[in-house]
Amino acid sequence: TTEIYTLSLHDALPIYAMFFKAEVIGRSMQPTLNEDEHKRDTVYASTFLGYGRGDIIIVALPNYEKDGIKRLIAIGGDELYFGDLDNTTEDKIYLNGKELDESYLKVDNTSVVNQFKEKIKQAVSGSSTNWEGFTIKENDGKYSMVLDKGYCVYLGDNRPLSYDCSDFGPQKISVIEAKVFLIVPYGFDVYTHISNSMEGLYEKGSESFKKQDMQKRKEIIQNASPQAVVSIHMNKFSLKTEKGAQ
């Protein structure tokens, strides 16, 4: 059985509404995410952050009871080229005409490239394929895969041990459940303090609310004694059409 990174949002620990924390299980995203016996990296993910090509995402895997952590490679409208269909030694992926920068890979990518080539060859020859969500584009005898609108391709960084789109083809983009925004290596702890309301860390009606808010943040940080701090401040706007953080 192929080992994969698994994460169930239902089993994860909710930090606040759309934020989740979970331990990494499996080896399909090594060396980006790691597990060694019981020494596991931790990821923090959010269901409301936007995502794009190259992001690490949480996805619902087909025919698997738990979710997986993968890297988003392409989205609807993107063109993926895997090289000469008859050359079985190539290991590069080209996205929209440019070689994909996959400096995070530490393993051979040839087998994955050949899996995509085989499906493209089947589609070109008119043979039946169980993959969906793409069309074939031909240019001077070179064949590429163009993703249909609403579809995506995701892969694991440790390709030989990853259960991903190289096994079952492009997937509907709705399978993406969250974006990983923080990776915490084993041995490090993260202390989080998130308000349970839209109010700041100050007394309601206070004229010096900003000063009180900053003093409370300082107190929380000092009590936690962290090595690094990320503090997100929500700005206060007079118009409902304006919003944002600093």
mmCIF file of C-alpha atoms in Angstrom:
data_model
loop_
_atom_site.group_PDB
_atom_site.id
_atom_site.type_symbol
_atom_site.label_atom_id
_atom_site.label_comp_id
_atom_site.label_asym_id
_atom_site.label_seq_id
_atom_site.Cartn_x
_atom_site.Cartn_y
_atom_site.Cartn_z
ATOM 1 C CA THR A 1 0.000 0.000 0.000
ATOM 2 C CA THR A 2 1.339 3.413 -0.941
ATOM 3 C CA GLU A 3 1.912 5.562 2.110
ATOM 4 C CA ILE A 4 0.534 9.086 1.913
ATOM 5 C CA TYR A 5 0.206 12.110 4.119
ATOM 6 C CA THR A 6 -3.185 11.953 5.744
ATOM 7 C CA LEU A 7 -5.240 14.575 7.506
ATOM 8 C CA SER A 8 -8.894 14.480 8.403
ATOM 9 C CA LEU A 9 -10.358 17.910 9.008
ATOM 10 C CA HIS A 10 -12.967 16.217 11.171
ATOM 11 C CA ASP A 11 -10.270 14.764 13.433
ATOM 12 C CA ALA A 12 -8.013 17.819 13.369
ATOM 13 C CA LEU A 13 -7.956 20.263 16.257
ATOM 14 C CA PRO A 14 -9.931 23.411 15.357
ATOM 15 C CA ILE A 15 -8.048 26.562 16.325
ATOM 16 C CA TYR A 16 -10.749 28.952 15.230
ATOM 17 C CA ALA A 17 -13.511 28.345 12.677
ATOM 18 C CA MET A 18 -11.473 28.053 9.482
ATOM 19 C CA PHE A 19 -8.041 27.142 10.902
ATOM 20 C CA PHE A 20 -6.806 23.603 11.521
ATOM 21 C CA LYS A 21 -3.768 21.881 12.988
ATOM 22 C CA ALA A 22 -2.668 18.313 12.301
ATOM 23 C CA GLU A 23 0.318 16.022 12.493
ATOM 24 C CA VAL A 24 1.877 14.704 9.303
ATOM 25 C CA ILE A 25 1.524 10.966 8.669
ATOM 26 C CA GLY A 26 3.316 9.243 5.788
ATOM 27 C CA ARG A 27 6.128 9.991 3.371
ATOM 28 C CA SER A 28 4.538 11.265 0.159
ATOM 29 C CA MET A 29 5.615 14.879 0.744
ATOM 30 C CA GLN A 30 9.221 14.292 1.796
ATOM 31 C CA PRO A 31 11.511 16.152 2.075
ATOM 32 C CA THR A 32 9.151 19.140 2.415
ATOM 33 C CA LEU A 33 7.161 17.443 5.193
ATOM 34 C CA ASN A 34 8.618 14.644 7.253
ATOM 35 C CA GLU A 35 7.724 11.752 9.508
ATOM 36 C CA ASP A 36 10.284 9.546 11.257
ATOM 37 C CA GLU A 37 8.675 6.924 13.493
ATOM 38 C CA HIS A 38 6.714 9.078 15.953
ATOM 39 C CA LYS A 39 8.590 12.289 15.147
ATOM 40 C CA ARG A 40 6.150 14.104 12.908
ATOM 41 C CA ASP A 41 6.036 17.594 11.448
ATOM 42 C CA THR A 42 2.906 19.630 12.125
ATOM 43 C CA VAL A 43 0.951 21.677 9.589
ATOM 44 C CA TYR A 44 -1.479 24.532 10.043
ATOM 45 C CA ALA A 45 -4.094 24.946 7.327
ATOM 46 C CA SER A 46 -6.939 27.311 6.539
ATOM 47 C CA THR A 47 -10.121 26.784 4.556
ATOM 48 C CA PHE A 48 -10.508 30.423 3.545
ATOM 49 C CA LEU A 49 -7.043 31.327 2.201
ATOM 50 C CA GLY A 50 -6.707 31.530 -1.565
ATOM 51 C CA TYR A 51 -4.435 28.994 -3.233
ATOM 52 C CA GLY A 52 -2.387 28.876 -6.400
ATOM 53 C CA ARG A 53 0.073 26.760 -8.335
ATOM 54 C CA GLY A 54 2.869 25.471 -6.129
ATOM 55 C CA ASP A 55 0.926 25.775 -2.875
ATOM 56 C CA ILE A 56 0.672 22.874 -0.433
ATOM 57 C CA ILE A 57 -2.983 21.934 -0.057
ATOM 58 C CA ILE A 58 -5.323 19.582 1.781
ATOM 59 C CA VAL A 59 -7.328 17.446 -0.640
ATOM 60 C CA ALA A 60 -10.035 14.807 -0.476
ATOM 61 C CA LEU A 61 -8.456 11.735 -2.079
ATOM 62 C CA PRO A 62 -10.638 9.423 -4.214
ATOM 63 C CA ASN A 63 -11.376 6.028 -2.698
ATOM 64 C CA TYR A 64 -9.472 6.853 0.469
ATOM 65 C CA GLU A 65 -10.969 7.413 3.904
ATOM 66 C CA LYS A 66 -8.701 10.272 4.937
ATOM 67 C CA ASP A 67 -7.571 13.476 3.271
ATOM 68 C CA GLY A 68 -4.093 14.012 1.841
ATOM 69 C CA ILE A 69 -1.499 16.769 1.765
ATOM 70 C CA LYS A 70 -0.216 17.464 -1.750
ATOM 71 C CA ARG A 71 1.237 20.215 -3.918
ATOM 72 C CA LEU A 72 -1.004 22.001 -6.421
ATOM 73 C CA ILE A 73 0.607 21.795 -9.859
ATOM 74 C CA ALA A 74 -1.995 23.116 -12.321
ATOM 75 C CA ILE A 75 -5.545 24.494 -12.487
ATOM 76 C CA GLY A 76 -8.257 24.797 -15.124
ATOM 77 C CA GLY A 77 -7.023 26.198 -18.444
ATOM 78 C CA ASP A 78 -3.398 25.272 -17.785
ATOM 79 C CA GLU A 79 -1.436 23.330 -20.398
ATOM 80 C CA LEU A 80 0.809 20.496 -19.194
ATOM 81 C CA TYR A 81 3.484 19.082 -21.507
ATOM 82 C CA PHE A 82 5.511 16.013 -20.550
ATOM 83 C CA GLY A 83 7.822 15.730 -23.539
ATOM 84 C CA ASP A 84 8.057 13.273 -26.433
ATOM 85 C CA LEU A 85 5.435 10.566 -25.913
ATOM 86 C CA ASP A 86 7.854 7.865 -27.119
ATOM 87 C CA ASN A 87 10.752 8.951 -24.903
ATOM 88 C CA THR A 88 10.550 7.106 -21.576
ATOM 89 C CA THR A 89 13.631 8.742 -19.997
ATOM 90 C CA GLU A 90 12.367 12.311 -19.627
ATOM 91 C CA ASP A 91 11.537 13.658 -16.163
ATOM 92 C CA LYS A 92 10.481 17.270 -16.723
ATOM 93 C CA ILE A 93 7.015 18.809 -16.557
ATOM 94 C CA TYR A 94 6.238 21.946 -18.577
ATOM 95 C CA LEU A 95 3.475 24.291 -17.438
ATOM 96 C CA ASN A 96 2.078 26.712 -20.006
ATOM 97 C CA GLY A 97 5.202 26.459 -22.137
ATOM 98 C CA LYS A 98 7.785 26.810 -19.346
ATOM 99 C CA GLU A 99 9.682 24.134 -17.458
ATOM 100 C CA LEU A 100 8.162 23.745 -14.019
ATOM 101 C CA ASP A 101 10.575 24.706 -11.248
ATOM 102 C CA GLU A 102 10.483 21.708 -8.936
ATOM 103 C CA SER A 103 13.583 22.329 -6.858
ATOM 104 C CA TYR A 104 11.757 20.675 -3.934
ATOM 105 C CA LEU A 105 12.044 17.263 -5.642
ATOM 106 C CA LYS A 106 14.806 14.968 -4.385
ATOM 107 C CA VAL A 107 13.648 11.832 -6.242
ATOM 108 C CA ASP A 108 13.393 10.715 -9.857
ATOM 109 C CA ASN A 109 10.282 12.030 -11.605
ATOM 110 C CA THR A 110 10.453 9.797 -14.702
ATOM 111 C CA SER A 111 7.780 7.297 -13.660
ATOM 112 C CA VAL A 112 5.223 10.051 -13.008
ATOM 113 C CA VAL A 113 5.964 11.744 -16.346
ATOM 114 C CA ASN A 114 5.518 8.397 -18.108
ATOM 115 C CA GLN A 115 2.166 7.796 -16.378
ATOM 116 C CA PHE A 116 0.840 11.058 -17.810
ATOM 117 C CA LYS A 117 2.353 10.294 -21.223
ATOM 118 C CA GLU A 118 0.601 6.930 -21.321
ATOM 119 C CA LYS A 119 -2.810 8.513 -20.728
ATOM 120 C CA ILE A 120 -2.128 11.194 -23.344
ATOM 121 C CA LYS A 121 -1.133 8.475 -25.858
ATOM 122 C CA GLN A 122 -4.388 6.634 -25.140
ATOM 123 C CA ALA A 123 -6.412 9.792 -25.711
ATOM 124 C CA VAL A 124 -4.530 10.619 -28.931
ATOM 125 C CA SER A 125 -5.112 7.117 -30.318
ATOM 126 C CA GLY A 126 -8.790 7.240 -29.415
ATOM 127 C CA SER A 127 -8.483 4.484 -26.841
ATOM 128 C CA SER A 128 -10.709 4.551 -23.802
ATOM 129 C CA THR A 129 -9.219 6.207 -20.729
ATOM 130 C CA ASN A 130 -10.696 6.394 -17.235
ATOM 131 C CA TRP A 131 -9.309 9.898 -16.725
ATOM 132 C CA GLU A 132 -11.456 13.001 -17.128
ATOM 133 C CA GLY A 133 -11.151 16.773 -16.940
ATOM 134 C CA PHE A 134 -8.769 17.416 -19.830
ATOM 135 C CA THR A 135 -8.443 17.725 -23.583
ATOM 136 C CA ILE A 136 -5.486 17.030 -25.869
ATOM 137 C CA LYS A 137 -3.663 19.838 -27.669
ATOM 138 C CA GLU A 138 -1.427 19.105 -30.666
ATOM 139 C CA ASN A 139 1.274 21.438 -31.949
ATOM 140 C CA ASP A 140 3.802 20.280 -34.559
ATOM 141 C CA GLY A 141 3.463 16.665 -33.488
ATOM 142 C CA LYS A 142 3.809 17.514 -29.798
ATOM 143 C CA TYR A 143 0.902 16.573 -27.568
ATOM 144 C CA SER A 144 -0.015 18.240 -24.295
ATOM 145 C CA MET A 145 -2.817 18.036 -21.758
ATOM 146 C CA VAL A 146 -5.069 21.075 -21.236
ATOM 147 C CA LEU A 147 -7.119 21.013 -18.038
ATOM 148 C CA ASP A 148 -10.834 21.675 -18.270
ATOM 149 C CA LYS A 149 -12.269 24.587 -16.321
ATOM 150 C CA GLY A 150 -12.917 23.555 -12.740
ATOM 151 C CA TYR A 151 -10.236 20.857 -12.656
ATOM 152 C CA CYS A 152 -6.766 20.656 -11.135
ATOM 153 C CA VAL A 153 -3.665 18.455 -10.933
ATOM 154 C CA TYR A 154 -1.858 17.861 -7.653
ATOM 155 C CA LEU A 155 1.175 15.687 -6.889
ATOM 156 C CA GLY A 156 3.233 14.670 -3.861
ATOM 157 C CA ASP A 157 6.841 15.846 -3.552
ATOM 158 C CA ASN A 158 7.978 12.260 -2.998
ATOM 159 C CA ARG A 159 6.552 11.033 -6.295
ATOM 160 C CA PRO A 160 7.290 7.271 -6.033
ATOM 161 C CA LEU A 161 5.354 7.021 -2.742
ATOM 162 C CA SER A 162 2.533 9.439 -3.496
ATOM 163 C CA TYR A 163 -1.072 8.580 -4.296
ATOM 164 C CA ASP A 164 -2.078 11.543 -6.464
ATOM 165 C CA CYS A 165 -3.249 12.720 -9.897
ATOM 166 C CA SER A 166 -0.581 10.642 -11.639
ATOM 167 C CA ASP A 167 -2.619 7.626 -10.461
ATOM 168 C CA PHE A 168 -6.180 8.777 -11.134
ATOM 169 C CA GLY A 169 -5.950 11.867 -13.353
ATOM 170 C CA PRO A 170 -7.127 15.480 -12.961
ATOM 171 C CA GLN A 171 -9.625 16.122 -10.191
ATOM 172 C CA LYS A 172 -12.385 18.662 -9.685
ATOM 173 C CA ILE A 173 -10.996 21.693 -7.905
ATOM 174 C CA SER A 174 -13.713 21.303 -5.258
ATOM 175 C CA VAL A 175 -11.639 18.470 -3.718
ATOM 176 C CA ILE A 176 -9.281 21.147 -2.343
ATOM 177 C CA GLU A 177 -10.324 21.633 1.274
ATOM 178 C CA ALA A 178 -7.659 23.930 2.698
ATOM 179 C CA LYS A 179 -4.282 25.562 2.116
ATOM 180 C CA VAL A 180 -1.295 24.862 4.346
ATOM 181 C CA PHE A 181 0.096 28.191 5.518
ATOM 182 C CA LEU A 182 2.545 27.054 8.190
ATOM 183 C CA ILE A 183 4.852 24.033 8.546
ATOM 184 C CA VAL A 184 6.267 23.366 12.003
ATOM 185 C CA PRO A 185 9.152 20.838 12.109
ATOM 186 C CA TYR A 186 9.177 18.207 14.835
ATOM 187 C CA GLY A 187 10.657 19.555 18.058
ATOM 188 C CA PHE A 188 9.084 22.992 17.738
ATOM 189 C CA ASP A 189 5.870 24.093 19.436
ATOM 190 C CA VAL A 190 3.446 26.775 18.311
ATOM 191 C CA TYR A 191 1.440 28.814 20.800
ATOM 192 C CA THR A 192 -1.686 30.344 19.299
ATOM 193 C CA HIS A 193 -3.985 32.964 20.764
ATOM 194 C CA ILE A 194 -6.968 33.807 18.588
ATOM 195 C CA SER A 195 -9.829 35.961 19.766
ATOM 196 C CA ASN A 196 -13.248 34.304 19.845
ATOM 197 C CA SER A 197 -14.888 37.499 18.641
ATOM 198 C CA MET A 198 -14.324 40.329 16.188
ATOM 199 C CA GLU A 199 -13.337 42.609 19.084
ATOM 200 C CA GLY A 200 -9.717 43.389 19.854
ATOM 201 C CA LEU A 201 -7.790 42.728 23.071
ATOM 202 C CA TYR A 202 -9.102 45.833 24.802
ATOM 203 C CA GLU A 203 -11.981 46.984 26.983
ATOM 204 C CA LYS A 204 -15.100 47.778 25.024
ATOM 205 C CA GLY A 205 -15.589 51.510 24.628
ATOM 206 C CA SER A 206 -12.025 52.343 25.599
ATOM 207 C CA GLU A 207 -10.607 55.507 24.033
ATOM 208 C CA SER A 208 -7.087 54.037 24.161
ATOM 209 C CA PHE A 209 -8.123 50.741 22.603
ATOM 210 C CA LYS A 210 -5.070 50.499 20.354
ATOM 211 C CA LYS A 211 -2.662 50.967 23.266
ATOM 212 C CA GLN A 212 -4.549 48.424 25.385
ATOM 213 C CA ASP A 213 -4.588 45.960 22.509
ATOM 214 C CA MET A 214 -0.817 46.212 22.007
ATOM 215 C CA GLN A 215 -0.137 45.917 25.758
ATOM 216 C CA LYS A 216 -2.240 42.746 25.924
ATOM 217 C CA ARG A 217 -0.401 41.293 22.925
ATOM 218 C CA LYS A 218 2.911 42.055 24.639
ATOM 219 C CA GLU A 219 1.719 40.298 27.797
ATOM 220 C CA ILE A 220 0.650 37.196 25.855
ATOM 221 C CA ILE A 221 3.990 37.073 24.019
ATOM 222 C CA GLN A 222 6.037 37.498 27.195
ATOM 223 C CA ASN A 223 4.112 34.736 28.976
ATOM 224 C CA ALA A 224 4.675 32.324 26.072
ATOM 225 C CA SER A 225 8.414 33.189 25.742
ATOM 226 C CA PRO A 226 8.538 32.236 22.036
ATOM 227 C CA GLN A 227 11.577 32.233 19.757
ATOM 228 C CA ALA A 228 9.570 33.868 16.969
ATOM 229 C CA VAL A 229 6.314 35.831 16.842
ATOM 230 C CA VAL A 230 3.652 36.413 14.195
ATOM 231 C CA SER A 231 1.066 38.987 15.254
ATOM 232 C CA ILE A 232 -1.846 39.776 12.918
ATOM 233 C CA HIS A 233 -3.693 43.037 13.476
ATOM 234 C CA MET A 234 -7.112 43.627 11.945
ATOM 235 C CA ASN A 235 -7.581 47.245 10.938
ATOM 236 C CA LYS A 236 -10.713 49.169 11.846
ATOM 237 C CA PHE A 237 -12.488 50.776 8.892
ATOM 238 C CA SER A 238 -15.447 53.133 8.888
ATOM 239 C CA LEU A 239 -16.829 51.686 5.631
ATOM 240 C CA LYS A 240 -18.074 48.084 5.301
ATOM 241 C CA THR A 241 -16.624 47.944 1.778
ATOM 242 C CA GLU A 242 -13.085 48.311 3.169
ATOM 243 C CA LYS A 243 -11.247 45.543 5.034
ATOM 244 C CA GLY A 244 -7.836 43.989 5.559
ATOM 245 C CA ALA A 245 -5.079 43.054 7.975
ATOM 246 C CA GLN A 246 -1.664 44.570 8.698
#
